[in-house]
Tab-separated table of C-alpha atoms in Angstrom:
chain	number	residue	atom	x	y	z
A	10	MET	CA	-3.472	-1.687	3.571
A	11	ASP	CA	-7.339	-2.828	4.098
A	12	PHE	CA	-7.304	-0.128	6.546
A	13	LEU	CA	-7.690	3.999	6.287
A	14	LEU	CA	-5.450	6.736	7.495
A	15	ILE	CA	-7.591	8.732	9.486
A	16	GLN	CA	-5.458	11.519	10.605
A	17	PHE	CA	-1.834	13.016	8.663
A	18	GLY	CA	1.021	15.071	10.713
A	19	LEU	CA	2.946	17.147	9.351
A	20	SER	CA	4.809	19.918	11.229
A	21	VAL	CA	7.670	21.142	8.203
A	22	PHE	CA	10.794	22.962	10.288
A	23	LYS	CA	12.967	25.661	8.473
A	24	PHE	CA	16.249	26.888	9.821
A	25	ASP	CA	17.152	30.910	9.435
A	26	CYS	CA	20.311	31.809	9.115
A	27	ASN	CA	20.712	35.317	10.309
A	28	THR	CA	19.103	34.949	13.889
A	29	ASN	CA	20.278	30.847	13.893
A	30	LYS	CA	17.470	29.863	15.347
A	31	TYR	CA	14.351	27.838	13.528
A	32	SER	CA	11.102	28.049	13.142
A	33	GLN	CA	7.768	25.948	12.476
A	34	ARG	CA	4.747	25.269	11.926
A	35	SER	CA	2.535	22.139	12.493
A	36	TYR	CA	-0.631	19.891	10.979
A	37	ASN	CA	-3.534	17.978	12.057
A	38	PHE	CA	-5.207	16.289	9.560
A	39	TYR	CA	-8.086	14.371	10.482
A	40	THR	CA	-8.508	12.587	6.550
A	41	PHE	CA	-11.799	10.474	5.200
A	42	PRO	CA	-11.708	9.125	1.883
A	43	LYS	CA	-16.047	10.569	1.829
A	44	PRO	CA	-17.280	10.823	-1.987
A	45	MET	CA	-17.784	14.424	-2.610
A	46	ASN	CA	-20.008	13.414	-5.439
A	47	ARG	CA	-21.861	10.693	-6.827
A	48	GLN	CA	-19.150	10.080	-8.852
A	49	ALA	CA	-16.372	10.194	-6.752
A	50	PRO	CA	-15.624	5.876	-5.722
A	51	ASP	CA	-17.744	5.076	-2.564
A	52	ASN	CA	-14.873	3.275	-0.429
A	53	ARG	CA	-15.137	-0.475	2.222
A	54	PHE	CA	-12.486	-0.283	5.093
A	55	MET	CA	-11.262	-2.762	7.495
A	56	CYS	CA	-11.305	-1.483	11.682
A	57	GLN	CA	-10.314	-3.385	14.409
A	58	THR	CA	-11.510	-3.393	17.786
A	59	SER	CA	-8.207	-2.440	20.498
A	60	SER	CA	-6.872	-0.077	17.440
A	61	ILE	CA	-10.867	1.663	17.491
A	62	SER	CA	-10.353	1.079	21.841
A	63	PHE	CA	-6.546	2.586	21.910
A	64	LEU	CA	-7.786	5.441	19.903
A	65	THR	CA	-11.208	5.841	22.117
A	66	ASP	CA	-8.432	6.369	25.187
A	67	GLN	CA	-6.624	8.364	23.071
A	68	GLY	CA	-9.231	10.915	22.931
A	69	PHE	CA	-9.900	10.667	18.988
A	70	ASP	CA	-12.247	13.038	18.200
A	71	PHE	CA	-14.413	10.291	15.715
A	72	ASN	CA	-16.672	12.507	14.866
A	73	LYS	CA	-14.407	15.282	12.917
A	74	LEU	CA	-13.327	12.405	11.267
A	75	PHE	CA	-16.632	11.387	9.606
A	76	LYS	CA	-18.467	15.006	9.298
A	77	TYR	CA	-14.681	17.173	8.677
A	78	GLY	CA	-12.347	14.448	7.380
A	79	ILE	CA	-10.039	15.782	4.335
A	80	PRO	CA	-10.841	12.955	1.328
A	81	TYR	CA	-8.347	12.110	-0.872
A	82	LEU	CA	-7.991	10.063	-3.848
A	83	ASN	CA	-4.635	8.290	-5.611
A	84	ALA	CA	-3.468	8.428	-8.650
A	85	SER	CA	-5.983	5.556	-10.715
A	86	GLU	CA	-8.812	7.063	-8.446
A	87	GLU	CA	-8.736	9.920	-9.977
A	88	GLU	CA	-8.313	9.753	-13.272
A	89	LYS	CA	-11.681	7.583	-12.773
A	90	LEU	CA	-13.912	10.755	-11.584
A	91	VAL	CA	-12.142	12.490	-14.519
A	92	LYS	CA	-13.119	10.116	-16.352
A	93	ARG	CA	-17.117	9.246	-14.949
A	94	LEU	CA	-17.625	13.732	-15.616
A	95	GLU	CA	-16.550	12.830	-19.541
A	96	GLU	CA	-18.670	10.363	-19.308
A	97	LYS	CA	-21.561	12.139	-17.402
A	98	GLN	CA	-21.479	15.186	-20.103
A	99	LYS	CA	-21.452	13.378	-23.461
A	100	LEU	CA	-24.327	11.446	-21.683
A	101	LYS	CA	-25.998	14.386	-20.797
A	102	GLU	CA	-25.323	15.635	-24.484
A	103	GLU	CA	-26.458	12.322	-26.479
A	104	ASN	CA	-30.440	12.704	-23.891
A	105	ASN	CA	-30.172	15.562	-25.787
A	106	GLN	CA	-30.866	13.710	-28.861
A	107	CYS	CA	-32.854	10.723	-27.654
A	108	LEU	CA	-36.032	10.071	-26.814
A	109	ILE	CA	-37.858	7.534	-23.871
A	110	SER	CA	-40.867	6.703	-23.154
A	111	ILE	CA	-42.791	7.403	-19.755
A	112	PRO	CA	-43.652	4.357	-17.988
A	113	ASP	CA	-47.511	5.154	-16.869
A	114	ASN	CA	-46.050	4.640	-13.449
A	115	ASP	CA	-44.241	6.838	-13.449
A	116	ARG	CA	-46.618	9.915	-15.344
A	117	PRO	CA	-48.782	10.922	-12.727
A	118	GLN	CA	-45.224	11.711	-9.766
A	119	LEU	CA	-44.224	13.420	-14.019
A	120	GLU	CA	-46.738	15.337	-14.625
A	121	GLU	CA	-47.293	16.311	-10.999
A	122	ILE	CA	-44.019	18.114	-10.731
A	123	CYS	CA	-43.688	19.691	-14.738
A	124	SER	CA	-47.574	21.457	-12.764
A	125	ARG	CA	-44.764	23.075	-10.911
A	126	ILE	CA	-42.304	23.826	-13.321
A	127	GLU	CA	-45.442	25.973	-14.601
A	128	ASN	CA	-46.119	27.631	-11.897
A	129	PHE	CA	-43.058	28.219	-11.129
A	130	LEU	CA	-42.545	30.229	-14.729
A	131	THR	CA	-45.273	32.267	-14.169
A	132	SER	CA	-43.109	33.249	-10.411
A	133	ASP	CA	-40.910	35.662	-8.941
A	134	ALA	CA	-39.135	33.639	-7.922
A	135	LYS	CA	-35.558	32.435	-8.629
A	136	GLU	CA	-35.184	28.780	-7.866
A	137	LEU	CA	-37.405	25.544	-7.717
A	138	ILE	CA	-36.061	22.621	-5.667
A	139	ILE	CA	-37.679	19.040	-6.485
A	140	ASP	CA	-36.624	16.854	-4.139
A	141	ARG	CA	-36.470	13.180	-3.796
A	142	CYS	CA	-36.258	12.181	-7.870
A	143	ASN	CA	-33.903	9.063	-8.420
A	144	SER	CA	-32.212	8.845	-11.589
A	145	PHE	CA	-35.325	8.014	-13.619
A	146	MET	CA	-37.542	10.620	-12.562
A	147	ARG	CA	-34.519	12.889	-13.500
A	148	ARG	CA	-34.214	12.328	-15.820
A	149	LEU	CA	-38.020	12.902	-17.399
A	150	VAL	CA	-37.490	15.577	-16.223
A	151	TYR	CA	-34.449	16.245	-18.154
A	152	GLN	CA	-36.619	15.644	-21.705
A	153	GLU	CA	-39.812	17.242	-20.470
A	154	ALA	CA	-39.164	20.506	-19.904
A	155	ARG	CA	-36.351	20.360	-23.240
A	156	ILE	CA	-39.647	20.069	-25.483
A	157	ARG	CA	-41.748	21.629	-22.998
A	158	TRP	CA	-40.355	25.816	-22.259
A	159	PHE	CA	-37.228	24.891	-24.921
A	160	ASN	CA	-34.200	27.064	-23.508
A	161	LYS	CA	-36.296	28.927	-20.604
A	162	LEU	CA	-35.351	27.288	-18.082
A	163	ARG	CA	-31.762	25.563	-16.648
A	164	ILE	CA	-31.981	21.771	-14.517
A	165	GLU	CA	-28.855	20.948	-12.716
A	166	SER	CA	-28.534	17.745	-9.852
A	167	LYS	CA	-28.025	19.129	-6.716
A	168	ILE	CA	-27.694	17.258	-3.308
A	169	GLU	CA	-29.755	19.238	-0.431
A	170	ASN	CA	-29.611	17.163	3.232
A	171	THR	CA	-27.443	14.004	1.755
A	172	TRP	CA	-31.314	14.026	-0.877
A	173	ASN	CA	-30.329	13.993	-5.155
A	174	CYS	CA	-32.576	16.858	-6.029
A	175	LEU	CA	-33.381	19.277	-8.970
A	176	SER	CA	-32.757	22.674	-9.439
A	177	VAL	CA	-34.772	24.806	-11.708
A	178	GLN	CA	-33.796	27.940	-12.085
A	179	LYS	CA	-35.010	30.946	-15.550
A	180	ILE	CA	-32.321	31.202	-18.401
A	181	GLY	CA	-31.686	34.710	-18.222
A	182	THR	CA	-29.443	36.274	-21.499
A	183	LYS	CA	-26.827	34.728	-23.597
A	184	GLU	CA	-24.586	36.658	-21.725
A	185	GLU	CA	-26.238	35.706	-18.321
A	186	GLU	CA	-26.286	31.835	-19.814
A	187	GLU	CA	-22.708	31.936	-20.913
A	188	GLU	CA	-21.460	33.062	-17.867
A	189	LYS	CA	-22.924	30.698	-15.739
A	190	GLU	CA	-21.920	27.783	-17.737
A	191	LYS	CA	-18.644	29.129	-17.141
A	192	GLU	CA	-19.493	29.349	-13.087
A	193	LYS	CA	-20.840	25.488	-13.251
A	194	ARG	CA	-17.535	24.058	-14.904
A	195	GLU	CA	-15.095	26.043	-13.067
A	196	LYS	CA	-17.662	24.429	-10.530
A	197	GLU	CA	-16.703	21.145	-11.192
A	198	LYS	CA	-12.991	21.725	-11.116
A	199	LEU	CA	-13.317	22.738	-7.878
A	200	GLU	CA	-15.123	19.384	-6.677
A	201	LEU	CA	-13.071	17.547	-8.300
A	202	LYS	CA	-9.729	19.381	-6.579
A	203	GLN	CA	-12.140	18.622	-3.678
A	204	ALA	CA	-11.689	15.186	-3.917
A	205	VAL	CA	-8.986	14.978	-5.177
A	206	GLY	CA	-8.122	16.629	-0.984
A	207	LEU	CA	-5.263	16.043	0.926
A	208	SER	CA	-3.404	14.037	-2.514
A	209	ASN	CA	-2.825	17.804	-3.172
A	210	LEU	CA	-0.808	18.295	-0.600
A	211	LEU	CA	0.988	14.892	-1.339
A	212	LYS	CA	2.307	15.684	-4.311
A	213	LYS	CA	3.114	19.481	-3.302
A	214	ILE	CA	5.186	16.974	-1.097
A	215	VAL	CA	7.076	15.028	-3.349
A	216	GLU	CA	7.262	17.328	-6.436
A	217	SER	CA	9.864	19.969	-3.597
A	218	GLY	CA	11.942	17.367	-3.326
A	219	LYS	CA	12.696	17.885	0.930
A	220	ILE	CA	14.277	15.723	3.594
A	221	ILE	CA	11.605	13.884	4.901
A	222	VAL	CA	12.124	12.875	8.210
A	223	GLY	CA	10.431	11.030	10.292
A	224	HIS	CA	10.301	8.062	13.463
A	225	ASN	CA	10.078	4.115	12.479
A	226	MET	CA	8.473	5.464	8.986
A	227	LEU	CA	8.372	2.261	7.155
A	228	LEU	CA	4.741	1.330	7.820
A	229	ASP	CA	3.060	5.045	7.750
A	230	LEU	CA	4.919	5.525	4.149
A	231	CYS	CA	3.395	2.597	3.288
A	232	HIS	CA	0.210	3.694	3.846
A	233	ILE	CA	1.032	7.061	2.048
A	234	VAL	CA	1.899	5.328	-1.068
A	235	HIS	CA	-1.456	3.451	-1.300
A	236	GLN	CA	-3.632	5.778	-0.586
A	237	PHE	CA	-2.524	8.775	-2.119
A	238	PHE	CA	-0.232	8.304	-5.090
A	239	THR	CA	-0.608	3.836	-6.221
A	240	PRO	CA	-1.122	0.374	-5.200
A	241	LEU	CA	2.255	-0.607	-3.604
A	242	PRO	CA	3.357	-3.655	-6.098
A	243	SER	CA	4.303	-7.004	-4.856
A	244	ASP	CA	7.517	-6.750	-6.050
A	245	TYR	CA	10.123	-6.293	-3.259
A	246	ALA	CA	12.384	-4.613	-5.565
A	247	GLU	CA	9.921	-2.575	-7.289
A	248	PHE	CA	8.532	-1.722	-3.991
A	249	LYS	CA	11.615	0.178	-2.684
A	250	THR	CA	11.821	1.886	-6.469
A	251	LEU	CA	8.935	3.194	-5.829
A	252	LEU	CA	9.416	4.574	-3.237
A	253	HIS	CA	12.979	6.372	-3.604
A	254	GLY	CA	11.618	7.405	-6.605
A	255	LEU	CA	8.897	9.693	-4.443
A	256	PHE	CA	10.630	10.757	-1.784
A	257	PRO	CA	14.445	10.871	-2.506
A	258	ARG	CA	15.494	12.109	0.901
A	259	LEU	CA	14.268	9.766	4.013
A	260	LEU	CA	15.339	9.702	6.767
A	261	ASP	CA	14.282	8.153	10.290
A	262	THR	CA	15.264	8.657	13.721
A	263	LYS	CA	14.864	5.462	14.654
A	264	VAL	CA	17.978	4.227	12.498
A	265	LEU	CA	19.111	7.548	13.643
A	266	CYS	CA	18.801	7.029	17.453
A	267	GLN	CA	19.812	3.016	16.891
A	268	SER	CA	23.971	3.878	15.112
A	269	GLN	CA	26.839	3.897	16.947
A	270	GLN	CA	27.074	7.129	17.324
A	271	PHE	CA	24.081	6.499	20.050
A	272	LYS	CA	24.357	3.996	21.542
A	273	GLU	CA	25.947	4.928	24.807
A	274	PHE	CA	22.867	7.513	25.239
A	275	VAL	CA	19.742	5.984	23.827
A	276	SER	CA	18.186	3.192	26.111
A	277	SER	CA	15.116	3.482	24.098
A	278	SER	CA	13.805	3.641	20.511
A	279	ASN	CA	10.511	4.426	21.223
A	280	LEU	CA	9.340	8.145	20.504
A	281	ASN	CA	8.123	9.552	23.982
A	282	LEU	CA	11.356	8.181	25.185
A	283	LEU	CA	13.712	9.624	23.000
A	284	PHE	CA	11.994	13.033	23.141
A	285	ASP	CA	12.818	12.181	27.223
A	286	ILE	CA	15.922	10.952	26.644
A	287	VAL	CA	16.557	14.684	24.298
A	288	LYS	CA	15.830	16.761	26.228
A	289	LYS	CA	19.175	15.744	28.808
A	290	PRO	CA	22.564	16.463	28.218
A	291	PRO	CA	24.732	15.914	25.712
A	292	PHE	CA	21.640	16.470	23.704
A	293	SER	CA	19.850	20.005	23.576
A	294	ILE	CA	16.576	20.985	22.326
A	295	PRO	CA	16.792	24.351	20.318
A	296	GLU	CA	14.866	27.561	20.949
A	297	VAL	CA	12.511	26.574	18.046
A	298	GLU	CA	10.528	29.852	17.484
A	299	SER	CA	6.575	28.943	16.718
A	300	VAL	CA	3.632	30.587	14.584
A	301	GLU	CA	0.756	31.265	17.169
A	302	GLY	CA	-2.343	29.500	16.677
A	303	ARG	CA	0.098	26.480	13.983
A	304	SER	CA	2.362	24.731	16.502
A	305	TYR	CA	3.079	22.742	18.913
A	306	SER	CA	4.752	23.160	22.471
A	307	VAL	CA	6.801	20.539	23.956
A	308	SER	CA	5.002	21.569	27.470
A	309	THR	CA	1.785	20.247	25.542
A	310	ASP	CA	1.745	16.495	25.266
A	311	LYS	CA	-0.068	15.052	22.846
A	312	LEU	CA	1.395	11.717	22.390
A	313	HIS	CA	-0.564	9.833	19.232
A	314	GLU	CA	-1.836	12.716	17.898
A	315	ALA	CA	-0.109	12.743	14.316
A	316	GLY	CA	0.439	16.700	14.615
A	317	TYR	CA	2.120	16.027	17.836
A	318	ASP	CA	4.370	13.452	16.932
A	319	ALA	CA	5.088	14.768	13.374
A	320	TYR	CA	6.532	18.372	15.912
A	321	ILE	CA	8.513	15.040	18.438
A	322	THR	CA	10.356	14.157	15.878
A	323	GLY	CA	11.700	17.306	13.851
A	324	LEU	CA	12.495	18.213	17.922
A	325	CYS	CA	14.687	14.889	18.089
A	326	PHE	CA	16.270	14.631	14.907
A	327	ILE	CA	17.470	18.103	15.608
A	328	ALA	CA	18.809	17.207	18.543
A	329	LEU	CA	20.631	13.970	17.553
A	330	SER	CA	22.648	16.038	14.582
A	331	ASN	CA	22.878	19.295	16.716
A	332	TYR	CA	24.902	16.959	19.044
A	333	LEU	CA	26.872	14.717	15.679
A	334	ARG	CA	28.180	18.183	14.575
A	335	VAL	CA	29.172	19.923	17.772
A	336	THR	CA	30.893	16.276	19.087
A	337	TRP	CA	32.192	14.257	16.183
A	338	THR	CA	32.814	17.475	13.790
A	339	PRO	CA	33.576	20.501	15.192
A	340	PHE	CA	35.482	21.355	11.444
A	341	LEU	CA	32.911	21.920	10.294
A	342	GLY	CA	31.352	24.676	12.265
A	343	ASP	CA	27.522	26.237	11.652
A	344	LEU	CA	27.100	24.268	8.596
A	345	LEU	CA	23.768	22.723	8.265
A	346	ILE	CA	22.706	19.546	9.660
A	347	THR	CA	21.164	18.463	6.815
A	348	GLY	CA	24.921	18.743	5.280
A	349	SER	CA	27.152	16.613	8.286
A	350	PRO	CA	28.294	13.919	6.798
A	351	LEU	CA	27.930	11.199	8.745
A	352	LEU	CA	23.556	11.678	7.776
A	353	SER	CA	24.529	11.264	4.453
A	354	SER	CA	25.463	7.139	4.925
A	355	LEU	CA	21.577	7.060	6.996
A	356	PHE	CA	19.853	8.478	3.761
A	357	ASN	CA	17.229	6.321	3.002
A	358	LYS	CA	17.163	2.967	4.737
A	359	LEU	CA	14.087	2.715	6.837
A	360	PRO	CA	13.759	0.316	10.017
A	361	ILE	CA	11.471	-2.938	9.961
A	362	ALA	CA	10.112	-3.895	13.318
A	363	ARG	CA	10.930	-6.783	15.150
A	364	LEU	CA	13.900	-7.604	13.478
A	365	LYS	CA	16.610	-8.362	15.702
A	366	ASP	CA	19.444	-8.842	13.356
A	367	PHE	CA	18.250	-6.894	10.013
A	368	PRO	CA	17.854	-2.716	11.355
A	369	TYR	CA	16.811	-1.379	7.652
A	370	ILE	CA	15.953	-1.748	4.717
A	371	ASN	CA	17.518	-0.040	2.491
A	372	LEU	CA	16.031	2.112	-0.779
A	373	VAL	CA	19.231	2.747	-2.905
A	374	GLY	CA	21.591	-0.261	-2.175
A	375	ASN	CA	21.463	-3.454	-1.302
A	376	ASP	CA	19.572	-4.792	2.131
A	377	PRO	CA	22.111	-5.827	5.480
A	378	ASN	CA	22.901	-9.373	5.164
A	379	PRO	CA	23.585	-10.828	8.209
A	380	SER	CA	23.869	-14.066	10.085
A	381	ARG	CA	21.014	-16.704	9.212
A	382	ASP	CA	22.708	-19.889	10.941
A	383	HIS	CA	20.480	-19.797	14.089
A	384	ILE	CA	17.418	-20.040	12.143
A	385	PHE	CA	15.649	-23.408	10.998
A	386	TYR	CA	12.931	-24.388	9.123
A	387	LEU	CA	10.710	-26.439	10.850
A	388	THR	CA	7.130	-28.850	9.460
A	389	PHE	CA	5.163	-30.516	11.793
A	390	PRO	CA	2.048	-31.651	12.390
A	391	LYS	CA	-1.090	-29.615	12.287
A	392	GLU	CA	-1.853	-30.324	15.343
A	393	TRP	CA	1.063	-28.621	16.801
A	394	LYS	CA	0.771	-25.445	18.853
A	395	HIS	CA	3.003	-22.575	19.586
A	396	GLY	CA	4.142	-23.797	23.020
A	397	ASP	CA	5.392	-27.667	21.026
A	398	ILE	CA	7.767	-25.441	19.211
A	399	THR	CA	9.196	-23.672	22.280
A	400	ASN	CA	9.280	-27.430	24.455
A	401	LEU	CA	11.124	-28.665	21.192
A	402	PHE	CA	13.290	-25.983	21.247
A	403	SER	CA	13.229	-25.323	24.977
A	404	PRO	CA	17.570	-27.544	25.859
A	405	PHE	CA	18.607	-24.723	23.389
A	406	GLY	CA	17.169	-21.693	24.907
A	407	GLY	CA	14.074	-21.523	22.863
A	408	GLY	CA	13.403	-19.693	20.737
A	409	TYR	CA	11.424	-16.880	18.733
A	410	VAL	CA	9.053	-18.277	16.670
A	411	SER	CA	7.542	-17.329	12.983
A	412	TRP	CA	4.204	-19.393	11.160
A	413	LEU	CA	4.411	-19.979	8.016
A	414	SER	CA	1.610	-22.516	7.590
A	415	ASP	CA	-0.242	-24.326	9.718
A	416	THR	CA	2.335	-26.938	9.236
A	417	SER	CA	5.726	-24.748	8.952
A	418	ALA	CA	7.641	-22.118	11.108
A	419	TYR	CA	10.701	-20.543	11.327
A	420	VAL	CA	12.234	-20.956	14.358
A	421	GLY	CA	15.472	-18.004	15.493
A	422	LEU	CA	17.582	-19.395	18.105
A	423	TYR	CA	17.480	-16.369	21.235
A	424	ARG	CA	21.126	-18.477	22.432
A	425	ARG	CA	22.518	-18.361	19.483
A	426	GLU	CA	25.501	-19.976	20.105
A	427	GLN	CA	23.573	-23.000	20.014
A	428	ALA	CA	23.067	-23.340	17.107
A	429	GLY	CA	25.775	-25.925	15.784
A	430	ALA	CA	23.968	-28.186	18.818
A	431	VAL	CA	20.672	-28.177	17.784
A	432	MET	CA	21.326	-30.289	14.107
A	433	PRO	CA	22.737	-33.627	15.721
A	434	LYS	CA	19.589	-33.435	18.507
A	435	LEU	CA	17.118	-32.604	16.152
A	436	SER	CA	17.960	-34.152	12.643
A	437	LYS	CA	16.026	-37.406	13.396
A	438	GLY	CA	12.133	-36.306	15.283
A	439	PHE	CA	9.614	-38.216	13.439
A	440	GLN	CA	6.863	-35.721	13.785
A	441	TYR	CA	8.783	-33.145	12.154
A	442	LYS	CA	11.522	-32.580	9.633
A	443	ILE	CA	13.707	-29.650	10.567
A	444	GLN	CA	16.103	-27.884	8.808
A	445	LYS	CA	18.946	-25.404	8.252
A	446	TYR	CA	17.237	-21.792	7.406
A	447	THR	CA	20.794	-21.941	4.456
A	448	GLU	CA	19.560	-25.226	3.529
A	449	HIS	CA	15.779	-24.415	2.856
A	450	GLN	CA	16.783	-21.267	0.537
A	451	ALA	CA	18.216	-23.417	-0.687
A	452	THR	CA	15.542	-25.438	-1.501
A	453	LEU	CA	13.066	-22.262	-2.434
A	454	GLN	CA	15.866	-21.424	-5.084
A	455	THR	CA	16.214	-24.026	-6.840
A	456	GLU	CA	12.305	-24.744	-6.843
A	457	VAL	CA	11.949	-21.436	-8.468
A	458	SER	CA	14.593	-21.948	-10.992
A	459	SER	CA	12.313	-25.293	-12.094
A	460	LYS	CA	9.780	-23.268	-12.677
A	461	ASP	CA	11.040	-20.291	-14.576
A	462	ARG	CA	12.517	-23.529	-17.202
A	463	LYS	CA	9.284	-24.809	-18.082
A	464	ARG	CA	7.962	-22.054	-20.385
A	465	LYS	CA	5.429	-22.443	-23.804
A	466	LEU	CA	6.917	-23.541	-26.842
A	467	SER	CA	6.585	-20.769	-29.479
A	468	PRO	CA	3.910	-22.486	-32.965
A	469	CYS	CA	7.432	-23.216	-34.719
A	470	GLU	CA	8.790	-25.363	-30.942
A	471	LYS	CA	5.548	-26.850	-31.179
A	472	ALA	CA	6.276	-27.682	-34.962
A	473	ASP	CA	9.827	-29.037	-34.267
A	474	ASP	CA	8.880	-31.159	-31.868
A	475	ALA	CA	5.769	-32.643	-33.814
A	476	LYS	CA	8.404	-33.650	-36.141
A	477	ASN	CA	10.612	-34.540	-33.655
A	478	ASP	CA	8.000	-37.401	-31.386
A	479	GLU	CA	7.122	-38.820	-35.372
A	480	LYS	CA	10.671	-39.851	-36.153
A	481	SER	CA	11.734	-41.180	-32.391
A	482	GLY	CA	8.264	-43.064	-33.147
A	483	ALA	CA	8.957	-44.329	-36.436
A	484	ALA	CA	12.569	-45.732	-34.958
A	485	GLU	CA	10.703	-47.183	-31.554
A	486	ASN	CA	9.017	-48.976	-33.841
A	487	ASP	CA	11.309	-50.131	-35.429
A	488	ASP	CA	13.368	-51.375	-32.403
A	489	ASP	CA	9.511	-53.110	-31.472
A	490	GLU	CA	9.411	-55.026	-34.692
A	491	TRP	CA	13.040	-55.855	-33.893
A	492	GLN	CA	12.397	-56.506	-30.549
A	493	VAL	CA	9.292	-59.142	-31.415
A	494	ALA	CA	11.055	-60.724	-34.407
A	495	THR	CA	14.169	-61.605	-31.648
A	496	GLY	CA	12.076	-62.053	-28.678
A	497	LYS	CA	12.191	-65.582	-28.961
A	498	ARG	CA	16.214	-65.623	-28.843
A	499	ARG	CA	16.643	-62.966	-26.393
A	500	LYS	CA	14.435	-65.354	-24.279
A	501	LYS	CA	16.305	-68.248	-24.903
A	502	ARG	CA	19.431	-66.832	-24.357
A	503	LYS	CA	18.360	-65.496	-21.133
A	504	GLU	CA	16.816	-68.821	-20.062
A	505	GLN	CA	20.506	-70.242	-20.659
A	506	ALA	CA	22.132	-67.506	-18.632
A	507	THR	CA	19.769	-68.650	-15.897
A	508	THR	CA	20.320	-72.220	-15.872
A	509	GLY	CA	23.480	-72.131	-16.862
A	510	LYS	CA	23.729	-74.750	-19.696
A	511	LYS	CA	26.086	-74.646	-22.901
A	512	ALA	CA	24.390	-73.200	-26.249
A	513	PHE	CA	27.511	-75.803	-28.097
A	514	GLU	CA	30.247	-78.294	-26.471
A	515	GLU	CA	33.700	-75.751	-25.427
A	516	ASN	CA	37.053	-78.118	-26.369
A	517	ASP	CA	38.913	-78.785	-22.951
A	518	ALA	CA	41.899	-77.301	-25.177
A	519	TRP	CA	40.732	-73.825	-25.459
A	520	ASN	CA	41.495	-73.496	-21.666
């Protein structure tokens, strides 16, 4: 999650029961978390050269992103910003009481600034800008102004042409000052709202409880939650709970088009190919009324622009859902597509990329539990490459290699029917070790259970253990004394047993 979310697409569809038509508004937001003031966080982020190259080829406007991108903060960052602003106000109040000494090397600059302020007071100018002041010099100016011109000046920090400056203004009447103080507070609130930026929109979407439709949107949702709300939890169950709590009504068109009802018609779940498919029978895209300046058109191809992708995702959803309503549930009549019982089973299921036999995660129930009989856990020398692993499994039709570390990987056979032949032929290898997936998982569970059993003892338990150790130690000492006392006797018996010599003569009559 170290990458930025730099573009956010949103398309809002509304169905009018009177006209039996949809209307839509679409938005394409450039997002960039630039700090709106000195208290806002100054983030660092990662980027990937291939991603930058791809976006450039698609005509992405990086100048617009960095210059006009809408900022955003997550909940934790917003809370910290509010706290910093409060601390800033508190520090300002404390500075009214505390005086700091003026270093000799700063005195000439301070006197030059004070001379400019003195001239400003006798002039008709309404404002004096003192530019290029560092934070310490600004504090000295505040201090001198309170001493020399008490209740005559108002001095505020501001940023002008990327430089930190001081704005000096003459104090007016009491009413004027109260009004300006009110304006200042309102300005701070506005700056805070601007810093939170697009996160405010996401909060409204969450509060609305509306259905959120996306295409292959698991990774998108991860970035949305991480960037706009809160860092993602490391625990999988907590992640599902968090995601469902924010967005309780999610529907992914990739899951929808891969369902049983569409397998005959949908050959690819790629978004632009899916859009081409639903334009043709047995599907149809209904007439959608657009709002001038706030809509895309089906005749305009702007693939990979977030707003356009959101727009065609909405059209795909409507086309697929209408097909279900007309073909599979005609008895429902004009019931809105979102109320279809065929759709209810697809809510809150999100597809996972590159997992062929694990179609989706279920946010409100148990995930699918597919067979893993064709998957094997392999450990091997660090020198092994991908080709060494594929060569090992080539007699069984090859397989997909999922690396776990430099010396371990999962291998899933392409030809599942060959799973039974793997262990008899590969289990005796000397350069590697191989396990069935289920056996390896059982080993991991055993290790986890073993770690869970190891816990720190309470003070009472430690005291009891100490007493038990003392008792057992005493018993061991007694045994040691007995062993020392009887050691010779035991040794003698051992020798007798070894040599077979009898301790005394046996009477033949005993036999």
